[in-house]
Coordinates of C-alpha atoms in Angstrom, one line a residue:
M1 CA -0.3 -0.4 -0.1
T2 CA 1.1 3.1 -1.0
A3 CA 1.8 5.3 2.5
A4 CA -0.6 8.7 2.7
P5 CA 2.2 12.1 1.7
R6 CA 3.3 13.8 4.6
P7 CA 1.9 17.4 5.3
D8 CA 3.7 20.3 4.9
P9 CA 5.4 20.8 8.7
A10 CA 5.4 24.5 7.4
R11 CA 2.5 24.9 7.4
S12 CA -0.3 26.0 11.1
S13 CA -1.7 23.6 12.9
V14 CA -4.8 21.7 12.4
F15 CA -7.5 22.7 14.3
V16 CA -9.6 20.0 15.7
S17 CA -13.6 20.7 17.0
Y18 CA -14.9 18.4 18.9
A19 CA -17.7 17.2 21.1
T20 CA -16.4 16.5 24.8
P21 CA -17.8 13.0 25.3
D22 CA -16.4 12.0 21.9
L23 CA -12.6 12.7 23.2
E24 CA -11.7 9.4 25.1
R25 CA -14.0 7.5 22.8
F26 CA -11.6 9.0 19.5
V27 CA -10.5 12.5 19.5
R28 CA -7.5 11.7 21.8
A29 CA -6.4 8.0 19.6
F30 CA -6.6 10.4 16.4
V31 CA -5.1 12.9 17.3
R32 CA -2.4 10.9 18.7
R33 CA -1.8 8.9 15.0
L34 CA -2.4 12.4 13.3
Q35 CA 0.8 13.9 15.6
E36 CA 2.5 10.4 14.6
R37 CA 2.0 11.3 11.2
G38 CA 3.5 14.6 11.7
I39 CA 1.0 16.8 11.4
P40 CA 0.7 19.9 14.2
I41 CA -3.0 19.8 15.9
W42 CA -4.4 22.2 17.7
L43 CA -6.4 20.8 20.5
D44 CA -8.2 21.7 23.9
R45 CA -7.5 19.1 26.1
G46 CA -10.4 18.6 27.0
R47 CA -12.2 21.9 27.6
V48 CA -11.7 22.1 32.1
L49 CA -12.9 24.9 32.7
P50 CA -13.9 26.9 29.5
G51 CA -13.4 30.4 30.5
D52 CA -13.7 33.4 28.8
S53 CA -9.4 32.7 28.2
L54 CA -9.7 29.4 26.5
L55 CA -12.9 31.0 24.5
Q56 CA -10.1 33.4 23.5
E57 CA -7.2 30.8 23.0
I58 CA -9.7 28.6 20.5
F59 CA -10.9 31.6 18.2
E60 CA -7.3 32.7 18.3
A61 CA -6.6 29.3 17.0
I62 CA -8.9 29.1 14.1
A63 CA -7.8 32.7 13.3
H64 CA -4.5 31.3 12.4
T65 CA -5.3 27.2 11.2
D66 CA -4.7 26.7 7.9
A67 CA -7.5 23.6 8.2
G68 CA -10.0 22.4 10.4
I69 CA -11.2 19.0 11.3
V70 CA -14.8 19.0 12.4
V71 CA -15.8 15.2 14.3
L72 CA -19.4 15.0 14.0
S73 CA -21.6 12.5 16.4
R74 CA -24.6 12.2 18.1
H75 CA -23.0 14.4 21.3
A76 CA -21.9 16.7 18.7
V77 CA -25.5 17.8 17.0
G78 CA -26.5 19.5 19.8
S79 CA -23.2 21.3 20.9
R80 CA -23.7 25.5 21.4
W81 CA -19.6 25.2 21.2
M82 CA -19.6 23.2 18.1
A83 CA -21.8 25.2 16.5
E84 CA -19.6 28.7 17.3
E85 CA -16.2 26.7 15.9
F86 CA -18.4 25.8 13.0
K87 CA -19.1 29.1 12.4
A88 CA -15.3 30.8 12.7
L89 CA -14.3 28.0 10.3
F90 CA -16.7 28.6 7.8
E91 CA -15.7 31.9 7.8
R92 CA -12.1 31.5 7.3
R93 CA -12.6 28.9 4.8
I94 CA -14.5 31.8 2.5
R95 CA -12.7 34.5 3.1
D96 CA -9.5 32.7 3.1
G97 CA -9.9 29.0 1.4
I98 CA -8.9 26.8 4.4
R99 CA -10.1 23.1 4.2
I100 CA -12.6 21.7 6.6
I101 CA -12.6 18.1 6.8
V102 CA -16.1 16.9 8.8
V103 CA -15.4 13.2 10.5
R104 CA -18.9 10.9 11.2
L105 CA -18.9 8.8 13.9
D106 CA -22.4 7.9 13.6
D107 CA -25.6 8.3 11.2
S108 CA -26.8 11.2 13.6
P109 CA -28.3 13.9 11.4
V110 CA -25.7 16.2 9.9
P111 CA -27.1 20.0 11.1
H112 CA -28.0 22.5 8.8
G113 CA -25.3 24.2 7.0
V114 CA -22.7 21.8 7.8
G115 CA -20.6 21.4 5.0
G116 CA -16.5 20.4 4.1
D117 CA -14.8 19.5 1.4
H118 CA -13.8 16.1 2.6
W119 CA -16.4 13.5 4.5
V120 CA -15.0 10.8 5.8
D121 CA -16.9 8.3 7.6
V122 CA -15.2 6.6 10.8
D123 CA -16.4 3.7 13.1
P124 CA -14.4 4.3 16.1
D125 CA -14.6 0.2 17.5
R126 CA -13.5 -0.8 14.1
D127 CA -10.0 -0.5 12.1
W128 CA -9.9 3.2 10.7
S129 CA -6.7 2.8 9.1
A130 CA -8.0 3.2 5.5
Q131 CA -9.8 6.6 6.6
L132 CA -6.9 8.2 8.6
D133 CA -4.6 7.9 5.5
R134 CA -7.9 10.1 3.5
I135 CA -7.5 12.6 5.8
V136 CA -3.6 12.8 5.6
R137 CA -3.8 13.5 2.2
A138 CA -6.9 15.7 2.2
L139 CA -4.5 17.4 4.6
A140 CA -1.5 17.5 2.0
E141 CA -3.6 18.9 -0.7
R142 CA -2.5 22.2 -1.5
R143 CA -4.6 24.5 -3.3
P144 CA -4.3 28.5 -4.7
P145 CA -4.0 30.9 -2.0
G146 CA -7.0 33.1 -1.3
P147 CA -10.9 32.9 -0.8
W148 CA -12.8 29.6 -1.9
P149 CA -13.9 29.2 -5.3
V150 CA -18.1 29.9 -6.3
E151 CA -19.7 27.4 -4.0
A152 CA -20.0 28.6 -0.8
S153 CA -21.1 25.6 0.8
S154 CA -22.3 23.9 -1.9
P155 CA -25.9 24.8 -4.0
V156 CA -27.7 22.8 -1.8
A157 CA -26.8 22.9 1.7
L158 CA -27.4 26.9 1.3
R159 CA -30.7 26.2 -0.4
S160 CA -32.0 24.0 2.7
L161 CA -30.9 26.4 5.3
L162 CA -33.2 29.6 3.1
A163 CA -36.1 26.9 3.0
D164 CA -35.4 25.1 6.8
P165 CA -33.8 27.7 8.7
G166 CA -32.4 26.4 11.5
G167 CA -28.8 24.5 12.7
W168 CA -25.4 25.3 13.4
L169 CA -25.1 28.0 10.1
D170 CA -28.1 30.4 8.6
A171 CA -28.3 32.1 5.5
A172 CA -27.6 35.7 6.2
E173 CA -24.4 34.5 8.2
V174 CA -23.5 32.5 5.2
I175 CA -24.6 35.8 2.9
T176 CA -22.6 38.2 5.0
T177 CA -19.1 36.6 5.1
G178 CA -19.3 36.1 1.5
T179 CA -20.4 40.1 1.1
D180 CA -17.4 40.9 3.3
S181 CA -15.1 38.7 1.4
V182 CA -16.5 40.6 -2.1
V183 CA -16.5 43.8 -0.5
A184 CA -12.4 43.6 0.9
R185 CA -11.4 42.1 -2.4
L186 CA -13.0 44.8 -4.4
R187 CA -11.7 47.4 -2.3
E188 CA -8.1 46.4 -3.4
A189 CA -8.7 46.1 -7.3
G190 CA -6.4 48.6 -8.5
A191 CA -6.5 51.0 -11.6
P192 CA -6.4 48.9 -14.8
G193 CA -3.8 51.4 -17.1
T194 CA -5.0 53.2 -19.8
D195 CA -3.8 52.3 -23.1
D196 CA -5.9 49.8 -25.4
V197 CA -8.9 49.9 -23.0
P198 CA -11.3 47.5 -24.9
R199 CA -8.9 44.6 -23.7
R200 CA -8.0 46.1 -20.5
L201 CA -11.5 46.7 -19.6
H202 CA -12.2 43.2 -20.8
H203 CA -9.7 41.6 -18.4
Q204 CA -10.9 44.1 -15.5
L205 CA -14.6 42.7 -16.0
G206 CA -13.5 39.3 -16.0
A207 CA -11.5 40.0 -12.8
Y208 CA -14.8 41.2 -10.8
E209 CA -16.7 38.1 -12.5
E210 CA -14.0 36.3 -10.2
I211 CA -14.4 38.3 -7.5
T212 CA -18.3 38.3 -7.2
A213 CA -18.6 34.7 -8.5
P214 CA -19.4 32.9 -4.8
L215 CA -21.7 35.3 -3.6
A216 CA -23.5 35.7 -7.4
E217 CA -23.9 31.9 -6.5
M218 CA -25.5 32.5 -3.1
L219 CA -27.9 35.6 -4.2
A220 CA -29.1 33.1 -7.0
Q221 CA -30.2 30.5 -4.3
C222 CA -31.6 33.6 -2.5
G223 CA -33.9 34.9 -5.3
Y224 CA -34.9 31.1 -6.7
V225 CA -36.1 30.1 -2.7
G226 CA -35.6 33.1 -0.2
D227 CA -38.9 34.6 1.5
P228 CA -39.9 37.2 -0.1
D229 CA -40.8 39.1 3.0
Q230 CA -37.1 39.1 3.9
P231 CA -35.7 41.2 1.2
G232 CA -33.0 42.1 2.6
L233 CA -31.0 38.8 2.3
W234 CA -30.2 39.8 -1.2
N235 CA -30.8 43.8 -1.0
R236 CA -28.5 44.6 1.4
P237 CA -25.6 42.6 -0.6
V238 CA -26.6 44.5 -3.5
Q239 CA -26.8 47.6 -1.7
R240 CA -22.8 47.0 0.1
V241 CA -21.5 46.4 -3.2
C242 CA -22.7 49.5 -4.7
R243 CA -21.5 51.4 -1.7
T244 CA -17.9 49.9 -2.2
A245 CA -17.9 51.2 -6.2
V246 CA -18.5 54.7 -5.2
P247 CA -15.2 54.8 -3.7
V248 CA -14.0 52.9 -6.2
E249 CA -15.5 54.9 -9.3
A250 CA -13.8 58.3 -7.7
R251 CA -10.5 56.8 -7.4
L252 CA -10.0 55.0 -11.2
A253 CA -9.5 57.4 -14.0
G254 CA -11.3 58.1 -16.7
E255 CA -15.3 57.1 -17.0
V256 CA -14.7 53.9 -18.5
W257 CA -13.4 52.7 -15.5
E258 CA -15.5 54.6 -13.2
R259 CA -18.5 53.4 -14.7
A260 CA -17.1 49.6 -14.9
A261 CA -17.3 49.9 -11.1
W262 CA -20.5 49.3 -11.2
Y263 CA -20.5 46.2 -12.9
P264 CA -20.0 43.8 -9.8
A265 CA -23.3 45.1 -8.5
L266 CA -24.6 44.7 -11.9
R267 CA -23.6 40.8 -12.2
L268 CA -25.7 40.4 -8.3
A269 CA -28.5 42.4 -9.1
Y270 CA -29.0 40.1 -12.1
A271 CA -27.9 36.7 -9.8
V272 CA -31.0 37.4 -7.4
G273 CA -33.1 38.6 -10.6
V274 CA -33.0 35.6 -12.7
G275 CA -33.2 33.1 -9.6
A276 CA -36.3 34.8 -8.8
V277 CA -38.0 34.6 -12.2
A278 CA -36.7 31.0 -12.2
G279 CA -38.1 30.3 -8.9
S280 CA -41.7 31.8 -10.3
R281 CA -41.5 34.7 -7.5
E282 CA -41.1 37.5 -10.2
G283 CA -42.6 39.9 -7.3
V284 CA -39.4 40.3 -5.7
L285 CA -38.1 41.9 -9.0
H286 CA -40.0 45.0 -7.6
S287 CA -38.2 45.3 -4.0
L288 CA -34.6 44.7 -6.2
L289 CA -35.0 47.4 -8.6
T290 CA -36.6 49.9 -6.6
Q291 CA -34.6 49.8 -3.9
Q292 CA -32.0 52.8 -3.6
V293 CA -28.0 52.3 -3.3
P294 CA -25.1 55.4 -2.8
T295 CA -24.1 56.6 -5.8
A296 CA -21.2 59.8 -6.3
A297 CA -24.3 61.6 -7.1
G298 CA -26.4 60.7 -4.3
T299 CA -28.8 57.8 -3.7
R300 CA -30.6 56.4 -7.1
P301 CA -32.8 53.5 -7.6
V302 CA -31.1 49.6 -8.7
W303 CA -32.9 50.1 -12.2
Q304 CA -31.0 53.3 -12.9
A305 CA -27.9 52.8 -11.2
L306 CA -27.4 49.7 -12.3
A307 CA -28.5 50.5 -16.0
P308 CA -26.0 47.5 -18.2
D309 CA -25.7 50.7 -20.8
R310 CA -24.6 53.4 -18.2
I311 CA -21.8 50.5 -17.2
V312 CA -20.4 49.4 -20.3
D313 CA -21.1 51.7 -23.2
P314 CA -22.2 49.6 -26.3
E315 CA -19.8 50.7 -28.7
L316 CA -16.6 49.6 -26.5
A317 CA -18.2 46.4 -26.1
R318 CA -18.5 46.0 -29.1
R319 CA -14.9 46.3 -29.9
M320 CA -13.8 43.9 -26.4
P321 CA -11.8 40.8 -27.5
G322 CA -13.8 37.3 -27.1
W323 CA -16.8 39.3 -27.2
T324 CA -19.7 38.6 -29.5
G325 CA -19.8 42.4 -31.5
S326 CA -23.7 42.5 -30.6
C327 CA -24.9 45.8 -29.7
H328 CA -26.0 43.7 -26.5
G329 CA -22.6 42.5 -26.2
L330 CA -22.9 43.0 -22.0
S331 CA -26.6 41.4 -22.2
V332 CA -24.6 38.4 -23.3
R333 CA -21.3 38.5 -21.2
L334 CA -23.5 38.5 -18.2
R335 CA -25.7 35.4 -19.5
E336 CA -22.5 33.3 -20.1
T337 CA -20.6 34.4 -17.2
L338 CA -23.6 33.7 -14.9
W339 CA -24.4 30.3 -16.0
P340 CA -22.2 28.5 -13.1
A341 CA -23.8 30.4 -10.6
F342 CA -27.2 28.5 -11.7
R343 CA -26.2 25.0 -12.9
G344 CA -27.1 23.7 -9.4
I345 CA -30.6 24.4 -9.4
L346 CA -31.2 25.0 -13.6
G347 CA -30.8 23.3 -16.5
A348 CA -29.1 25.0 -19.3
D349 CA -32.8 25.8 -21.4
D350 CA -34.2 27.1 -18.3
Y351 CA -31.5 29.0 -17.3
A352 CA -31.7 31.0 -20.9
R353 CA -35.3 31.4 -20.6
A354 CA -35.3 33.0 -17.1
F355 CA -32.3 34.8 -18.1
E356 CA -34.3 36.7 -21.1
R357 CA -37.3 36.8 -19.6
Y358 CA -35.9 39.0 -16.1
E359 CA -34.1 41.3 -18.5
Y360 CA -37.6 42.0 -20.7
L361 CA -39.4 42.3 -17.3
R362 CA -36.2 45.1 -15.7
S363 CA -36.8 46.9 -19.3
L364 CA -40.1 46.8 -18.9
L365 CA -40.0 48.0 -15.4
E366 CA -37.4 50.9 -16.5
L367 CA -39.7 52.2 -18.8
H368 CA -42.3 52.5 -16.6
L369 CA -40.3 53.9 -13.9
G370 CA -38.3 56.3 -16.1
G371 CA -41.7 58.0 -17.8
G372 CA -40.7 55.9 -21.3
R373 CA -37.3 57.4 -21.5
G374 CA -35.0 54.8 -22.0
T375 CA -34.2 50.7 -21.3
S376 CA -30.9 49.0 -21.8
L377 CA -32.7 46.5 -23.3
G378 CA -30.9 43.2 -23.9
E379 CA -30.0 40.2 -26.0
F380 CA -33.9 39.1 -26.0
A381 CA -34.7 42.5 -27.9
W382 CA -33.0 41.3 -31.1
L383 CA -34.2 37.8 -30.4
V384 CA -37.5 39.3 -30.6
H385 CA -37.0 41.7 -33.6
D386 CA -35.8 38.7 -35.5
H387 CA -39.0 36.5 -34.6
R388 CA -36.8 34.3 -32.5
S389 CA -38.3 34.5 -29.3
V390 CA -42.2 34.5 -27.9
V391 CA -40.9 35.7 -24.2
A392 CA -43.4 38.8 -25.2
D393 CA -46.3 37.2 -26.2
R394 CA -45.6 35.0 -23.6
I395 CA -46.3 38.0 -21.2
A396 CA -48.7 39.8 -22.5
D397 CA -51.1 36.3 -22.0
E398 CA -49.9 35.8 -18.6
V399 CA -51.6 40.0 -18.2
A400 CA -54.6 39.7 -19.4
A401 CA -55.3 36.1 -17.9
L402 CA -54.3 37.1 -14.8
G403 CA -55.3 41.1 -14.9
T404 CA -54.4 42.5 -11.1
S405 CA -53.2 38.7 -9.4
W406 CA -49.9 38.8 -11.9
P407 CA -47.2 38.7 -9.7
L408 CA -45.8 41.8 -10.3
L409 CA -48.6 43.6 -9.7
R410 CA -49.4 42.1 -7.1
A411 CA -45.9 43.3 -5.1
G412 CA -46.8 47.1 -6.2
A413 CA -44.5 47.2 -9.5
F414 CA -46.7 49.9 -12.4
G415 CA -48.8 50.9 -9.5
G416 CA -51.1 48.2 -9.4
S417 CA -52.1 48.8 -13.0
V418 CA -52.7 46.6 -16.1
E419 CA -53.3 49.5 -18.1
A420 CA -49.4 50.9 -17.4
V421 CA -47.9 47.2 -18.3
A422 CA -50.0 48.2 -21.1
V423 CA -48.3 51.4 -21.9
A424 CA -44.8 49.9 -21.0
R425 CA -45.2 47.0 -23.5
A426 CA -45.8 49.4 -25.8
E427 CA -43.0 51.6 -25.4
L428 CA -40.7 48.7 -25.5
R429 CA -42.0 47.4 -28.5
R430 CA -41.5 51.1 -29.9
H431 CA -37.7 50.5 -28.3
V432 CA -36.9 47.5 -30.0
H433 CA -38.5 48.6 -33.2
D434 CA -36.0 51.2 -33.2
S435 CA -32.8 49.8 -32.1
F436 CA -32.5 47.9 -35.7
S437 CA -34.5 49.8 -37.9

């Protein structure tokens, strides 16, 4: 048998979280055997007299660990102490990318939100040498430094938190941690330079996409299954990222870069909106798009502050490498780069339909709220003009059938008026026609 690799001794110690009844049953022997393999372990020696100093020491250890091992059992499920330790480890995972390994000692139910990069089942009363080898290998694996990529815990885990709150984590904590990470990284973003603007803008937007990918996945889940009576769950992250754009806008030289600083918030608003459409919860769009966010010129509603044409000029988008050359290149880019955020909940065709429908509804709301003055449209406009989309007809039929029970009207959009929807639809038809005639 090939021996498991030895972890790099230069790495910080591994934090082990466990319930006290499992110390003699498993944890002490487990830790000893890990140490025999050269793995430095941080253990609180049985939690005798857990006072403030011990609590501080535990969280200090978590703040500096490179990995965490969570020992789950029937004793652990109800442990408030372990829940707090897991929250701290989870924050490090999102912020710094540390590994979390879950060792499960029995078949007791797993608390909501508990997720790990490796799961290992161990029976303490049987030989668990093979499982130990797997854990050592997992600890020896290296990954690139920096925040963890796309998955927050996992789409299924976050969805379970949204649908059934309770457990070791709640959705608000997960999303706040993800937002903290995005905001911190956006504040560090530097100016991209002034030569070859299309190429540099292409790379700048790509960097923003990488930074916001984990949070976009979380907010897609929120839009899809989050409680419509708790809009702050998805509205607050959009507001916070908008607040980040204001100082970035002031710091970057040139109108192109000032505008592009709003792209991260635009992506997050799209993630929520498309998720809400896919989840048949379109009333969410009204609160999402009408919430006020800070800009350098004062507060504005999201539909205005995050109008796509305001963020990337369509003519410039046509000249960017790797883009389609379409007059709605930003719409295409958003559709393509947000797809990974939805893979866990939608098939490709359902995602494309939800994206198209969101952009159509967003355009209707823009025209209504802006008094018909204009809209950024989107890829759907060309498809409607070319008779390759039925989104406009489908929505017209729904409004005719449902009247004031149509979800957006029920949510207060369009002043609750069917006639106002008809006016916006007529304006949108005119804008689509004028764009391609």
